[in-house]
Coordinates of C-alpha atoms in Angstrom, one line a residue:
M1 CA -13.3 40.0 -13.9
Y2 CA -11.8 36.6 -13.8
N3 CA -9.9 35.1 -11.0
Y4 CA -6.5 34.9 -12.7
L5 CA -4.0 32.1 -12.0
D6 CA -0.3 32.8 -11.5
F7 CA 0.8 31.7 -15.0
E8 CA -2.0 34.1 -16.5
K9 CA -0.2 37.2 -15.4
P10 CA 0.5 38.6 -18.8
V11 CA -3.1 38.0 -19.8
Q12 CA -4.3 39.8 -16.6
D13 CA -2.2 42.8 -17.4
L14 CA -3.5 43.2 -20.9
E15 CA -7.2 42.6 -20.0
G16 CA -6.8 45.1 -17.2
K17 CA -5.6 47.7 -19.7
I18 CA -8.6 46.8 -22.0
L19 CA -11.0 47.3 -19.2
E20 CA -9.4 50.7 -18.2
L21 CA -9.7 52.0 -21.8
K22 CA -13.3 50.9 -22.2
K23 CA -14.2 52.6 -18.9
L24 CA -12.4 55.9 -20.1
A25 CA -14.4 55.7 -23.4
E26 CA -17.8 55.0 -21.6
N27 CA -17.1 58.2 -19.3
G28 CA -16.2 60.3 -22.3
E29 CA -12.7 60.8 -21.1
A30 CA -11.0 59.3 -24.1
V31 CA -11.8 59.3 -27.7
D32 CA -10.9 57.1 -30.7
V33 CA -9.6 54.2 -28.5
G34 CA -11.2 51.5 -30.6
D35 CA -8.1 50.7 -32.5
E36 CA -6.0 50.5 -29.3
I37 CA -8.6 48.2 -27.7
S38 CA -8.7 45.9 -30.8
R39 CA -4.8 45.7 -30.7
L40 CA -4.8 44.8 -27.0
E41 CA -7.5 42.3 -27.4
K42 CA -5.5 40.5 -30.1
R43 CA -2.3 40.6 -27.9
S44 CA -4.5 39.2 -24.9
R45 CA -5.8 36.3 -27.0
D46 CA -2.2 35.5 -28.2
A47 CA -1.0 35.7 -24.6
L48 CA -3.7 33.3 -23.5
R49 CA -3.0 31.0 -26.3
D50 CA 0.7 30.9 -25.4
A51 CA -0.1 30.4 -21.7
Y52 CA -2.4 27.3 -22.5
K53 CA -0.6 25.7 -25.3
A54 CA 1.7 23.6 -23.2
L55 CA 0.4 23.5 -19.6
T56 CA 2.4 21.6 -17.1
P57 CA 0.7 19.1 -14.9
W58 CA 0.8 21.5 -12.0
Q59 CA -0.8 24.3 -14.0
K60 CA -3.5 21.8 -14.9
V61 CA -4.1 21.2 -11.3
Q62 CA -4.6 25.0 -10.8
V63 CA -7.1 25.1 -13.8
A64 CA -9.0 22.0 -12.5
R65 CA -9.4 23.8 -9.1
H66 CA -10.3 27.2 -10.5
P67 CA -13.2 28.6 -8.4
D68 CA -15.2 29.8 -11.4
R69 CA -15.1 26.5 -13.3
P70 CA -18.6 25.1 -13.9
H71 CA -19.8 22.8 -11.2
C72 CA -22.1 19.8 -11.0
V73 CA -25.1 21.9 -10.4
D74 CA -24.3 24.0 -13.4
Y75 CA -24.3 20.9 -15.6
I76 CA -27.6 19.6 -14.1
K77 CA -29.3 23.0 -14.7
A78 CA -28.1 23.3 -18.3
L79 CA -28.5 19.7 -19.5
F80 CA -31.3 18.1 -17.7
S81 CA -35.0 18.7 -17.2
D82 CA -37.5 17.6 -14.5
F83 CA -34.6 17.0 -12.1
T84 CA -36.0 15.4 -8.9
P85 CA -33.4 15.2 -6.1
L86 CA -33.0 12.4 -3.6
A87 CA -31.9 13.3 -0.1
G88 CA -30.6 11.3 2.9
D89 CA -29.0 7.8 3.3
R90 CA -31.8 6.3 5.5
N91 CA -29.2 5.6 8.1
F92 CA -27.7 8.9 9.5
G93 CA -28.5 11.9 7.6
E94 CA -28.1 14.0 4.5
D95 CA -24.8 15.0 2.8
Q96 CA -25.1 17.8 0.3
A97 CA -21.6 17.2 -1.0
I98 CA -23.5 14.6 -3.2
V99 CA -26.2 16.0 -5.4
G100 CA -28.3 13.2 -6.9
G101 CA -31.6 12.3 -8.3
F102 CA -33.6 11.5 -11.4
A103 CA -34.1 13.7 -14.5
R104 CA -34.6 13.6 -18.2
F105 CA -31.8 14.0 -20.6
R106 CA -33.0 15.0 -24.1
G107 CA -36.3 13.3 -23.3
E108 CA -34.8 10.0 -21.8
P109 CA -34.8 9.2 -18.1
V110 CA -31.5 9.1 -16.3
A111 CA -30.1 8.8 -12.8
I112 CA -27.6 11.6 -11.8
I113 CA -24.9 11.5 -9.1
G114 CA -22.5 14.4 -8.8
Q115 CA -20.1 16.0 -6.4
E116 CA -20.7 19.7 -5.8
K117 CA -18.0 22.0 -4.3
G118 CA -20.1 25.1 -4.2
S119 CA -19.4 28.5 -5.8
D120 CA -19.3 31.0 -2.9
T121 CA -18.6 30.8 0.8
T122 CA -22.1 29.8 1.8
S123 CA -22.6 27.1 -0.7
R124 CA -19.0 25.8 -0.2
L125 CA -19.9 25.2 3.5
K126 CA -23.2 23.7 2.6
H127 CA -21.6 21.3 0.2
N128 CA -18.4 20.7 2.4
F129 CA -16.2 21.9 -0.5
G130 CA -17.1 18.7 -2.3
S131 CA -15.6 16.4 0.2
V132 CA -18.1 13.6 0.7
R133 CA -19.0 12.1 4.0
P134 CA -20.2 8.4 4.4
E135 CA -23.8 9.6 4.2
G136 CA -23.2 10.9 0.7
Y137 CA -21.8 7.6 -0.5
R138 CA -24.7 5.8 0.9
K139 CA -27.1 8.1 -0.6
A140 CA -25.2 7.4 -3.9
V141 CA -25.7 3.7 -3.3
R142 CA -29.5 4.2 -2.9
L143 CA -29.6 6.0 -6.2
M144 CA -27.5 3.3 -8.0
E145 CA -29.8 0.6 -6.6
L146 CA -33.0 2.5 -7.8
A147 CA -31.6 3.0 -11.2
D148 CA -30.8 -0.6 -11.4
R149 CA -34.3 -1.5 -10.3
F150 CA -36.1 0.7 -12.8
N151 CA -33.5 0.1 -15.6
I152 CA -32.4 3.7 -15.9
P153 CA -28.9 4.6 -17.1
L154 CA -26.6 6.2 -14.6
L155 CA -24.5 9.4 -15.1
T156 CA -21.9 10.7 -12.6
L157 CA -20.2 14.0 -12.5
V158 CA -17.0 13.7 -10.6
D159 CA -15.4 16.8 -8.9
T160 CA -13.7 16.4 -5.5
A161 CA -10.4 16.7 -3.9
G162 CA -11.2 13.4 -2.0
A163 CA -13.6 11.9 0.5
Y164 CA -14.0 13.8 3.9
P165 CA -11.2 12.7 6.4
G166 CA -12.9 14.0 9.6
V167 CA -13.1 11.9 12.7
G168 CA -16.9 11.8 12.6
A169 CA -16.7 10.4 9.0
E170 CA -14.3 7.8 10.1
E171 CA -16.4 6.8 13.1
R172 CA -19.5 6.4 10.8
G173 CA -17.6 4.0 8.4
Q174 CA -16.1 6.2 5.7
A175 CA -14.0 3.4 4.2
E176 CA -16.9 1.0 4.2
A177 CA -19.2 3.5 2.5
I178 CA -16.6 4.1 -0.2
A179 CA -16.0 0.5 -0.8
R180 CA -19.7 -0.1 -0.9
S181 CA -20.4 2.7 -3.4
T182 CA -17.5 1.5 -5.7
S183 CA -18.9 -2.1 -5.5
A184 CA -22.4 -0.9 -6.3
C185 CA -21.1 1.1 -9.3
L186 CA -19.2 -1.9 -10.6
G187 CA -22.2 -4.2 -10.2
L188 CA -24.9 -2.1 -12.0
K189 CA -26.7 -4.0 -14.8
V190 CA -27.7 -0.6 -16.5
P191 CA -25.0 1.3 -18.5
S192 CA -23.1 4.1 -16.7
I193 CA -21.2 7.1 -17.8
S194 CA -18.7 9.1 -15.6
V195 CA -17.3 12.6 -16.4
V196 CA -14.5 14.1 -14.4
I197 CA -15.3 17.8 -14.7
G198 CA -12.7 19.1 -12.3
E199 CA -10.7 17.2 -9.6
G200 CA -11.0 13.4 -9.4
G201 CA -9.4 12.8 -6.0
S202 CA -8.6 9.4 -4.8
G203 CA -11.2 6.9 -3.5
G204 CA -13.6 9.8 -3.0
A205 CA -13.9 10.0 -6.9
I206 CA -13.5 6.3 -7.7
A207 CA -16.5 5.5 -5.5
I208 CA -18.9 7.1 -8.2
A209 CA -16.6 6.7 -11.3
T210 CA -16.3 3.0 -12.0
A211 CA -18.5 3.4 -15.0
N212 CA -18.6 1.7 -18.5
R213 CA -17.3 4.9 -20.0
V214 CA -15.1 7.4 -18.2
Y215 CA -14.5 10.9 -19.8
M216 CA -12.4 13.8 -18.6
L217 CA -12.4 17.4 -19.4
E218 CA -9.2 18.6 -21.1
H219 CA -7.8 20.3 -18.0
A220 CA -9.3 18.0 -15.3
I221 CA -7.2 15.7 -13.2
Y222 CA -7.7 12.3 -11.8
S223 CA -5.3 10.9 -9.1
V224 CA -4.9 8.4 -6.2
I225 CA -3.8 11.4 -4.0
S226 CA -3.4 15.1 -4.3
P227 CA -0.1 16.3 -5.4
E228 CA 0.4 18.1 -2.0
G229 CA -0.3 14.8 -0.2
A230 CA 2.0 12.8 -2.4
A231 CA 4.7 15.3 -1.9
S232 CA 4.3 15.2 1.9
I233 CA 4.5 11.5 1.9
L234 CA 7.2 10.9 -0.6
W235 CA 9.5 13.8 0.3
R236 CA 8.0 15.2 3.4
D237 CA 8.0 18.5 1.6
T238 CA 4.7 20.0 0.2
T239 CA 6.8 22.5 -1.8
R240 CA 7.6 19.7 -4.1
S241 CA 3.9 19.5 -5.2
K242 CA 4.8 20.4 -8.7
D243 CA 7.2 17.4 -9.0
A244 CA 4.6 15.0 -7.6
A245 CA 2.0 16.4 -10.2
T246 CA 4.4 15.7 -12.9
N247 CA 5.3 12.2 -11.9
M248 CA 1.9 11.0 -10.9
K249 CA 0.4 11.0 -14.4
I250 CA -2.7 12.9 -13.4
T251 CA -3.7 14.8 -16.6
A252 CA -6.4 13.8 -19.0
Q253 CA -3.7 13.2 -21.6
D254 CA -1.7 10.9 -19.6
L255 CA -4.7 8.9 -18.5
L256 CA -6.0 8.5 -22.0
E257 CA -2.6 7.3 -23.1
L258 CA -2.6 4.7 -20.3
K259 CA -6.1 3.7 -21.2
I260 CA -7.6 4.6 -17.8
I261 CA -10.2 6.9 -19.4
D262 CA -12.0 6.6 -22.7
A263 CA -12.0 10.2 -24.2
I264 CA -11.1 13.8 -23.5
I265 CA -13.6 16.6 -23.8
P266 CA -12.1 19.8 -25.2
E267 CA -12.2 23.0 -23.2
P268 CA -12.4 26.6 -24.7
L269 CA -9.2 28.5 -24.8
G270 CA -8.4 29.6 -21.3
G271 CA -10.3 26.7 -19.6
A272 CA -13.9 25.9 -18.9
H273 CA -14.4 28.9 -16.7
R274 CA -14.1 31.2 -19.5
A275 CA -16.9 29.8 -21.5
P276 CA -19.0 27.4 -19.3
E277 CA -21.9 27.2 -21.8
T278 CA -19.5 25.9 -24.5
V279 CA -17.9 23.1 -22.5
I280 CA -21.3 22.0 -20.9
A281 CA -22.8 21.7 -24.3
S282 CA -19.8 19.7 -25.6
T283 CA -20.2 17.3 -22.6
G284 CA -24.0 16.9 -23.2
D285 CA -23.3 16.0 -26.9
L286 CA -20.7 13.4 -25.9
I287 CA -23.1 11.9 -23.2
A288 CA -25.9 11.9 -25.9
R289 CA -23.7 9.9 -28.4
T290 CA -22.7 7.5 -25.7
M291 CA -26.3 6.8 -24.7
K292 CA -27.4 6.3 -28.2
E293 CA -24.5 3.8 -28.6
F294 CA -25.6 2.1 -25.4
S295 CA -29.2 2.0 -26.2
G296 CA -28.5 0.1 -29.5
A297 CA -26.1 -2.4 -28.0
N298 CA -26.9 -5.9 -26.9
T299 CA -24.3 -5.8 -24.1
D300 CA -23.8 -7.2 -20.6
F301 CA -22.9 -3.9 -19.2
R302 CA -21.8 -5.4 -15.8
E303 CA -19.4 -7.8 -17.5
Q304 CA -18.1 -5.2 -19.9
R305 CA -17.3 -3.0 -16.8
R306 CA -15.6 -6.0 -15.1
E307 CA -13.3 -6.6 -18.2
K308 CA -12.6 -2.9 -18.5
Y309 CA -11.2 -2.5 -14.9
L310 CA -9.4 -5.9 -14.8
S311 CA -7.5 -5.1 -18.0
M312 CA -6.1 -1.8 -16.6
G313 CA -2.4 -2.0 -16.1
R314 CA -1.9 -5.3 -17.9
N315 CA 0.1 -3.7 -20.7
L316 CA 2.4 -1.4 -18.6

């Protein structure tokens, strides 16, 4: 069973009825229910299509945060071979909110940096719900420097509500770590690709997302602050999170129009969590096309990146 979102209630009711009929048929308690199941399945697909045909920004926030959405480690397992992780920042410790290392992507070497939220209670605690501490960003800088040294392209997978705001993180230089990671990402000589696969929250996301190409999944979000945070600051009322989400222009569609991102990766009907393999494969295909384009280009990637980010907002 899926974890249903509040706007998916009609779909939940129909799929619940389908499941009940299938169980009755399996137990021999009902006969000739095939036609009824087919009818309900069609109604369910139609209801799902209706629910997703015009999602509001707040509903997209809910989809982006869906607990069953494929995470960084799912992409790494499906798309890469010979993954060798890197651990520690050589300064304080290890932060498993950042998963990073070197691997092969369709035969070619790549460096990978991703934010991992975890998929159950144990893994969420292990990965700190994807909220990165200073050690994580310093580990990311280590990876970027190694990628640059060995002329290996960088791929980042963004999925975080934001950098960890705890006292310990601040004491260990969270702001400096984010700034240094952002600077390192901007200063790479090798090409870089970033994909926002879920939430792209504030500087915690930007620190690994200042790439030559930035892509977003169809229902991902990317913002300077969470809608709840914006509502509490602007109106001192977190119940106005829906208003904040609408006005902040956080959806992939808004950001493509504003030329903040370069392309949108379509998601299956009902979101990435309903067909993870499909969206992961689509993401891999786009990465492959981009890497092929980069490999044949005589480009100063650092200068291209500089121009890309300096030009943002000039035409607003």
